[in-house]
Amino acid sequence: MATSVIVIGAGVVGAATAWSLAREGASVLLLEAFERGHDRGSSHGATRIFRHGYAEQDYVELSVRALQGWKELERATGRTLLDATGALDHGDPAALKAIAAAQDAAGLPYERLTAAEAEVRWPGLRFEEHVLFSPGGGRLRAADAVESLLDAAERAGAQLRFGARVTAVDESGDGVTVTAGDDAHTADAVVVAAGSWTPLLLRPWLAANGVELPTVRVTEEQPAHFPLLPGPADTESAWPSFVHHPTRDGVAGAYGLLTPGEGVKVGFHGVGPEIDPDARDRSIDPDRLEQLQRYVAEWVPGVDATRPEGISCLYDSTEQEDFVLDRVGRVVIATGFSGHGFKFGPALSDVLARLALHGEKAAPRFRVAVAPPGP
């Protein structure tokens, strides 16, 4: 009999995991609290950055595996999901040196440029002196990617149920049972990939089992889309994805990419206030928006900084921005994606499927911890 696995959450990680499990021959039931394609979590929206630009070798390796997975999904669905625009990092020379070293170790190509050289090539941007261009980076079509993963999972045999919010996870005997409304579902294992809701759902169960989940801060981030200005940067090819590692005091770390039809999305990374994901009102803070506009006016001259369209986004972040990918008993935990997890979807799903089906040990970086004994 096939191993049965319940996946909780139909964002990029849950959808990809359902596909991976179903391809492995598991009997898969995916439960999602909201409607298909909803905008309440961290996977909504048209675009996400794809990049190999990490200083940590294991993240670079994950990005390479993810790229293979996205290409496989494109072949399986016949859809274009990744636009090869390239990816830029600029600013702190120490950060760029570490990124270059990690890409050297992985055999990935990149190009070093001065700020003046980069501004000639990409006139919509301004740069600090040190610039690194990685041609293997680009832009994921995020909404299409999630839909493609759900379609692929369903074709592989997974059952998808929407509007089924899980409120409890209980392990007993030979299985694990999840409660969603008036329904209870039992399986051999469960993967909890419910984004910002995962800590709320699992903390009581983990504490009862002597396991401590790393602190996960749920924050509301506020990037914005800015319309292109007429001129040399008024073309799609003029906009690689970009990350700014600032060295100047008072300048926050920022990222951006072009969303076709919406403008250039620019945001500060992980600076938003903590919130309850069920009490989010999505209102745009004018002070935070003004701060972003000042940054854009200086560093992104190819757009109109006076006409932002604010966006509300959720982050579920750990202190070191490392993911949590581990198994406790029959429960596999996926959380802490810290605003940079989307690109890794197909690679993370392979990790989670192996945890669920084969009980493999999680990599040390991604493990939960045994809670200290009580008094």
Short mmCIF file of C-alpha atoms in Angstrom, two decimals:
data_model
loop_
_atom_site.label_atom_id
_atom_site.label_comp_id
_atom_site.label_asym_id
_atom_site.label_seq_id
_atom_site.Cartn_x
_atom_site.Cartn_y
_atom_site.Cartn_z
CA MET A 1 0.00 0.00 0.00
CA ALA A 2 1.28 3.47 -0.90
CA THR A 3 2.47 5.70 1.91
CA SER A 4 -0.21 8.30 2.67
CA VAL A 5 0.86 11.89 3.31
CA ILE A 6 -1.19 14.98 4.09
CA VAL A 7 0.29 18.31 2.97
CA ILE A 8 -1.02 21.42 4.73
CA GLY A 9 -0.72 24.59 2.65
CA ALA A 10 -0.95 25.21 -1.10
CA GLY A 11 1.62 27.96 -1.47
CA VAL A 12 4.77 27.32 -3.46
CA VAL A 13 6.33 24.94 -0.91
CA GLY A 14 3.19 22.94 -0.21
CA ALA A 15 2.24 22.70 -3.87
CA ALA A 16 5.74 21.63 -4.88
CA THR A 17 5.86 19.07 -2.05
CA ALA A 18 2.54 17.56 -3.12
CA TRP A 19 3.95 17.15 -6.62
CA SER A 20 7.19 15.57 -5.37
CA LEU A 21 5.34 13.16 -3.09
CA ALA A 22 2.85 12.13 -5.75
CA ARG A 23 5.66 11.47 -8.23
CA GLU A 24 7.26 9.23 -5.61
CA GLY A 25 4.10 7.14 -5.54
CA ALA A 26 2.65 8.45 -2.28
CA SER A 27 -1.07 8.89 -1.72
CA VAL A 28 -1.29 12.65 -1.24
CA LEU A 29 -4.03 14.87 0.18
CA LEU A 30 -3.29 18.61 0.06
CA LEU A 31 -5.38 20.84 2.38
CA GLU A 32 -5.45 24.62 1.94
CA ALA A 33 -7.25 26.98 4.32
CA PHE A 34 -8.24 29.48 1.64
CA GLU A 35 -9.37 29.42 -1.98
CA ARG A 36 -7.08 28.41 -4.81
CA GLY A 37 -4.75 31.21 -5.86
CA HIS A 38 -5.54 33.37 -2.79
CA ASP A 39 -3.48 36.42 -1.84
CA ARG A 40 -3.31 36.01 1.95
CA GLY A 41 0.02 34.22 2.24
CA SER A 42 3.59 34.68 1.05
CA SER A 43 3.30 33.08 -2.42
CA HIS A 44 0.88 35.45 -4.12
CA GLY A 45 1.78 38.00 -6.78
CA ALA A 46 3.04 37.89 -10.33
CA THR A 47 6.84 37.73 -9.88
CA ARG A 48 9.68 36.67 -7.61
CA ILE A 49 13.46 36.96 -7.90
CA PHE A 50 15.46 33.90 -8.89
CA ARG A 51 19.14 34.16 -8.02
CA HIS A 52 22.19 32.13 -7.07
CA GLY A 53 23.65 35.06 -5.13
CA TYR A 54 24.25 33.56 -1.70
CA ALA A 55 27.39 33.51 0.42
CA GLU A 56 26.47 30.11 1.90
CA GLN A 57 27.42 27.12 -0.22
CA ASP A 58 24.41 25.01 0.73
CA TYR A 59 22.00 27.73 -0.37
CA VAL A 60 23.81 28.06 -3.69
CA GLU A 61 23.55 24.30 -4.17
CA LEU A 62 19.84 24.47 -3.31
CA SER A 63 19.40 27.21 -5.91
CA VAL A 64 21.03 25.04 -8.58
CA ARG A 65 18.73 22.14 -7.69
CA ALA A 66 15.77 24.51 -7.74
CA LEU A 67 16.70 25.74 -11.22
CA GLN A 68 16.66 22.15 -12.45
CA GLY A 69 13.26 21.70 -10.82
CA TRP A 70 11.78 24.80 -12.41
CA LYS A 71 13.00 23.69 -15.81
CA GLU A 72 11.52 20.25 -15.25
CA LEU A 73 8.19 21.85 -14.34
CA GLU A 74 8.32 23.97 -17.49
CA ARG A 75 8.81 20.82 -19.55
CA ALA A 76 6.02 19.01 -17.71
CA THR A 77 3.48 21.81 -18.12
CA GLY A 78 4.56 23.49 -21.34
CA ARG A 79 4.59 26.88 -19.56
CA THR A 80 7.35 29.46 -19.34
CA LEU A 81 7.97 30.11 -15.65
CA LEU A 82 11.49 31.56 -15.46
CA ASP A 83 12.65 34.58 -17.44
CA ALA A 84 16.44 34.68 -17.71
CA THR A 85 16.98 38.39 -17.06
CA GLY A 86 20.14 37.88 -15.00
CA ALA A 87 20.64 39.06 -11.41
CA LEU A 88 22.70 41.89 -9.95
CA ASP A 89 24.26 42.31 -6.52
CA HIS A 90 25.94 45.57 -5.62
CA GLY A 91 27.35 47.38 -2.63
CA ASP A 92 29.29 45.85 0.25
CA PRO A 93 32.52 44.39 -1.19
CA ALA A 94 32.71 41.75 1.55
CA ALA A 95 29.23 40.50 0.71
CA LEU A 96 30.03 40.38 -3.01
CA LYS A 97 33.33 38.60 -2.37
CA ALA A 98 31.53 35.87 -0.41
CA ILE A 99 28.87 35.51 -3.11
CA ALA A 100 31.54 35.22 -5.81
CA ALA A 101 33.44 32.58 -3.81
CA ALA A 102 30.30 30.47 -3.37
CA GLN A 103 29.49 30.72 -7.07
CA ASP A 104 33.08 29.80 -7.94
CA ALA A 105 32.73 26.67 -5.82
CA ALA A 106 29.53 25.77 -7.67
CA GLY A 107 31.01 26.50 -11.10
CA LEU A 108 28.51 29.28 -11.79
CA PRO A 109 29.43 32.19 -14.09
CA TYR A 110 29.37 35.83 -13.02
CA GLU A 111 30.86 39.14 -14.10
CA ARG A 112 32.41 41.91 -12.02
CA LEU A 113 31.73 45.52 -13.03
CA THR A 114 32.35 48.99 -11.70
CA ALA A 115 29.37 51.18 -10.90
CA ALA A 116 30.04 53.30 -13.99
CA GLU A 117 30.15 50.24 -16.26
CA ALA A 118 26.95 48.85 -14.75
CA GLU A 119 25.08 52.14 -15.14
CA VAL A 120 25.89 52.22 -18.86
CA ARG A 121 24.48 48.71 -19.27
CA TRP A 122 21.47 49.18 -16.96
CA PRO A 123 20.60 52.89 -17.03
CA GLY A 124 17.50 52.43 -14.88
CA LEU A 125 19.66 51.73 -11.83
CA ARG A 126 22.37 53.42 -9.78
CA PHE A 127 25.06 51.36 -8.08
CA GLU A 128 27.55 51.45 -5.29
CA GLU A 129 31.07 50.89 -6.59
CA HIS A 130 31.16 47.10 -6.54
CA VAL A 131 28.79 45.20 -8.85
CA LEU A 132 28.37 41.48 -9.55
CA PHE A 133 26.21 40.26 -12.45
CA SER A 134 25.05 36.63 -12.50
CA PRO A 135 23.57 35.63 -15.87
CA GLY A 136 21.92 32.56 -14.33
CA GLY A 137 19.54 34.66 -12.26
CA GLY A 138 16.23 36.06 -13.35
CA ARG A 139 12.53 36.40 -12.66
CA LEU A 140 10.04 33.69 -11.74
CA ARG A 141 6.44 34.07 -12.86
CA ALA A 142 5.21 33.36 -9.35
CA ALA A 143 1.45 33.02 -9.76
CA ASP A 144 1.91 30.85 -12.85
CA ALA A 145 4.50 28.76 -11.01
CA VAL A 146 2.16 27.95 -8.11
CA GLU A 147 -0.68 27.09 -10.49
CA SER A 148 1.66 24.89 -12.52
CA LEU A 149 2.77 23.03 -9.39
CA LEU A 150 -0.83 22.45 -8.32
CA ASP A 151 -1.76 21.21 -11.80
CA ALA A 152 1.27 18.91 -11.91
CA ALA A 153 0.50 17.54 -8.43
CA GLU A 154 -3.08 16.83 -9.40
CA ARG A 155 -2.05 15.11 -12.64
CA ALA A 156 0.36 12.95 -10.62
CA GLY A 157 -2.53 11.80 -8.44
CA ALA A 158 -2.64 14.24 -5.51
CA GLN A 159 -6.04 15.25 -4.16
CA LEU A 160 -6.41 19.02 -3.65
CA ARG A 161 -8.94 20.49 -1.23
CA PHE A 162 -9.40 24.22 -0.71
CA GLY A 163 -11.28 26.04 2.03
CA ALA A 164 -10.12 23.35 4.50
CA ARG A 165 -8.33 25.08 7.38
CA VAL A 166 -6.44 22.70 9.65
CA THR A 167 -6.79 23.53 13.33
CA ALA A 168 -5.09 20.58 15.01
CA VAL A 169 -2.41 17.97 14.37
CA ASP A 170 -2.30 14.86 16.59
CA GLU A 171 -0.05 11.81 16.35
CA SER A 172 -1.14 8.53 17.86
CA GLY A 173 -0.55 4.88 17.18
CA ASP A 174 0.43 4.23 13.60
CA GLY A 175 -0.65 7.52 12.08
CA VAL A 176 -1.13 11.25 12.36
CA THR A 177 -4.54 12.92 12.29
CA VAL A 178 -5.32 16.48 11.22
CA THR A 179 -8.58 18.24 11.94
CA ALA A 180 -10.06 20.63 9.37
CA GLY A 181 -13.52 21.91 10.28
CA ASP A 182 -15.76 18.93 10.93
CA ASP A 183 -13.42 16.57 9.08
CA ALA A 184 -10.56 14.48 10.40
CA HIS A 185 -7.97 13.00 8.06
CA THR A 186 -5.41 10.38 9.04
CA ALA A 187 -2.20 9.51 7.18
CA ASP A 188 1.21 7.96 7.67
CA ALA A 189 2.84 11.39 7.74
CA VAL A 190 1.96 15.07 7.43
CA VAL A 191 3.93 17.97 5.95
CA VAL A 192 3.00 21.32 7.47
CA ALA A 193 3.85 24.02 4.92
CA ALA A 194 1.30 26.61 6.00
CA GLY A 195 3.64 29.60 5.79
CA SER A 196 3.07 32.19 8.49
CA TRP A 197 0.43 29.94 10.09
CA THR A 198 2.80 26.99 10.65
CA PRO A 199 4.21 28.16 14.01
CA LEU A 200 0.71 28.91 15.34
CA LEU A 201 -0.50 25.48 14.32
CA LEU A 202 2.46 23.42 15.51
CA ARG A 203 3.91 25.09 18.60
CA PRO A 204 1.52 23.42 21.08
CA TRP A 205 2.09 19.98 19.57
CA LEU A 206 5.85 20.44 19.41
CA ALA A 207 6.05 21.69 23.00
CA ALA A 208 4.10 18.64 24.15
CA ASN A 209 6.68 16.48 22.38
CA GLY A 210 9.71 18.22 23.92
CA VAL A 211 10.70 20.10 20.77
CA GLU A 212 11.34 23.82 20.47
CA LEU A 213 10.65 25.59 17.20
CA PRO A 214 13.09 28.42 16.47
CA THR A 215 11.60 31.86 16.90
CA VAL A 216 9.68 32.75 13.75
CA ARG A 217 8.67 36.40 13.37
CA VAL A 218 5.66 37.01 11.16
CA THR A 219 5.91 40.50 9.66
CA GLU A 220 4.04 42.56 7.11
CA GLU A 221 6.41 43.94 4.51
CA GLN A 222 5.56 46.79 2.18
CA PRO A 223 7.27 46.83 -1.21
CA ALA A 224 5.76 48.78 -4.09
CA HIS A 225 5.58 48.82 -7.86
CA PHE A 226 6.87 51.94 -9.61
CA PRO A 227 6.02 52.74 -13.26
CA LEU A 228 8.80 52.96 -15.83
CA LEU A 229 9.84 56.36 -17.09
CA PRO A 230 10.24 56.96 -20.84
CA GLY A 231 13.86 56.60 -21.87
CA PRO A 232 16.61 54.03 -22.27
CA ALA A 233 15.29 51.91 -19.35
CA ASP A 234 11.77 51.70 -20.77
CA THR A 235 12.24 48.13 -22.01
CA GLU A 236 11.93 44.76 -20.29
CA SER A 237 15.51 43.80 -21.24
CA ALA A 238 16.83 46.77 -19.24
CA TRP A 239 15.79 45.22 -15.91
CA PRO A 240 17.61 42.30 -14.33
CA SER A 241 16.61 41.43 -10.78
CA PHE A 242 18.78 43.25 -8.25
CA VAL A 243 19.83 43.22 -4.60
CA HIS A 244 21.55 46.15 -2.88
CA HIS A 245 23.93 45.38 -0.01
CA PRO A 246 24.45 48.96 1.21
CA THR A 247 27.54 50.32 2.91
CA ARG A 248 26.20 53.80 3.61
CA ASP A 249 24.63 54.61 6.96
CA GLY A 250 20.89 55.10 6.79
CA VAL A 251 20.42 53.04 3.61
CA ALA A 252 18.47 49.81 4.13
CA GLY A 253 19.10 46.62 2.19
CA ALA A 254 16.78 46.54 -0.81
CA TYR A 255 15.78 44.33 -3.71
CA GLY A 256 13.86 44.76 -6.94
CA LEU A 257 12.74 43.33 -10.26
CA LEU A 258 10.47 44.22 -13.13
CA THR A 259 6.91 42.89 -13.02
CA PRO A 260 5.71 43.15 -16.63
CA GLY A 261 2.60 45.29 -16.87
CA GLU A 262 2.94 46.57 -13.27
CA GLY A 263 6.31 48.31 -13.12
CA VAL A 264 9.48 47.72 -11.14
CA LYS A 265 8.89 46.15 -7.75
CA VAL A 266 11.25 47.53 -5.08
CA GLY A 267 11.26 46.71 -1.39
CA PHE A 268 13.29 46.75 1.79
CA HIS A 269 14.07 43.30 3.15
CA GLY A 270 12.60 42.18 6.47
CA VAL A 271 11.96 45.52 8.15
CA GLY A 272 8.18 45.35 8.67
CA PRO A 273 6.22 45.20 11.95
CA GLU A 274 5.21 41.92 13.54
CA ILE A 275 1.58 40.98 12.98
CA ASP A 276 -0.98 38.23 13.48
CA PRO A 277 -1.51 36.78 9.96
CA ASP A 278 -5.25 36.52 10.66
CA ALA A 279 -5.50 40.18 11.71
CA ARG A 280 -3.74 41.81 8.77
CA ASP A 281 -5.56 44.85 7.37
CA ARG A 282 -3.22 45.42 4.38
CA SER A 283 -3.24 49.17 4.88
CA ILE A 284 -0.22 50.96 3.42
CA ASP A 285 1.84 52.91 5.96
CA PRO A 286 2.52 56.32 4.37
CA ASP A 287 5.73 56.87 6.37
CA ARG A 288 7.22 53.56 5.26
CA LEU A 289 6.13 54.24 1.69
CA GLU A 290 7.78 57.67 1.76
CA GLN A 291 11.04 56.10 2.96
CA LEU A 292 10.91 53.63 0.06
CA GLN A 293 10.18 56.45 -2.39
CA ARG A 294 13.28 58.33 -1.19
CA TYR A 295 15.39 55.22 -1.75
CA VAL A 296 13.93 54.68 -5.23
CA ALA A 297 14.45 58.31 -6.23
CA GLU A 298 18.16 57.93 -5.52
CA TRP A 299 18.92 54.37 -6.61
CA VAL A 300 16.30 53.51 -9.27
CA PRO A 301 16.17 56.54 -11.59
CA GLY A 302 14.47 54.59 -14.39
CA VAL A 303 11.11 54.65 -12.63
CA ASP A 304 8.73 57.34 -11.39
CA ALA A 305 9.28 57.41 -7.63
CA THR A 306 6.25 59.69 -7.16
CA ARG A 307 3.72 57.07 -8.29
CA PRO A 308 4.09 53.98 -6.10
CA GLU A 309 1.53 51.20 -5.83
CA GLY A 310 2.06 49.74 -2.37
CA ILE A 311 1.89 45.99 -1.75
CA SER A 312 1.28 44.04 1.46
CA CYS A 313 3.46 40.92 1.85
CA LEU A 314 3.97 38.38 4.65
CA TYR A 315 7.36 37.17 5.86
CA ASP A 316 7.86 34.28 8.29
CA SER A 317 11.45 34.86 9.40
CA THR A 318 13.93 33.14 11.67
CA GLU A 319 16.69 35.09 13.40
CA GLN A 320 19.40 33.96 10.96
CA GLU A 321 16.96 33.79 8.01
CA ASP A 322 17.56 30.04 7.76
CA PHE A 323 14.67 27.79 6.84
CA VAL A 324 13.17 25.20 9.19
CA LEU A 325 12.95 21.84 7.40
CA ASP A 326 12.77 18.94 9.81
CA ARG A 327 10.76 15.95 10.96
CA VAL A 328 9.44 15.25 14.47
CA GLY A 329 7.73 11.89 14.73
CA ARG A 330 5.38 11.72 11.77
CA VAL A 331 5.20 15.50 11.33
CA VAL A 332 7.42 17.30 8.81
CA ILE A 333 7.85 21.02 9.47
CA ALA A 334 8.42 23.68 6.80
CA THR A 335 8.59 27.30 7.93
CA GLY A 336 10.92 30.28 8.40
CA PHE A 337 11.34 31.10 4.70
CA SER A 338 12.34 34.64 5.65
CA GLY A 339 11.34 36.36 2.43
CA HIS A 340 13.72 34.39 0.22
CA GLY A 341 12.19 30.91 -0.01
CA PHE A 342 10.05 31.08 -3.16
CA LYS A 343 12.90 30.54 -5.61
CA PHE A 344 13.84 27.27 -3.88
CA GLY A 345 10.38 25.67 -4.18
CA PRO A 346 11.22 22.53 -6.20
CA ALA A 347 14.43 21.88 -4.22
CA LEU A 348 12.69 22.31 -0.86
CA SER A 349 9.95 19.95 -1.93
CA ASP A 350 12.49 17.20 -2.61
CA VAL A 351 13.96 17.70 0.88
CA LEU A 352 10.53 17.58 2.49
CA ALA A 353 9.43 14.54 0.48
CA ARG A 354 12.49 12.61 1.61
CA LEU A 355 11.80 13.59 5.21
CA ALA A 356 8.20 12.42 4.89
CA LEU A 357 8.77 9.19 2.96
CA HIS A 358 12.17 8.01 4.11
CA GLY A 359 12.71 9.68 7.48
CA GLU A 360 16.01 11.18 6.38
CA LYS A 361 17.80 13.47 8.81
CA ALA A 362 17.48 17.18 8.18
CA ALA A 363 20.64 19.17 7.45
CA PRO A 364 21.93 20.75 10.69
CA ARG A 365 21.22 24.29 9.48
CA PHE A 366 17.50 23.51 9.10
CA ARG A 367 16.75 21.48 12.23
CA VAL A 368 14.47 22.23 15.14
CA ALA A 369 15.89 21.74 18.65
CA VAL A 370 15.04 19.52 21.56
CA ALA A 371 13.56 21.77 24.22
CA PRO A 372 15.47 22.09 27.50
CA PRO A 373 14.01 20.15 30.42
CA GLY A 374 11.55 22.00 32.63
CA PRO A 375 12.27 23.03 36.21
#
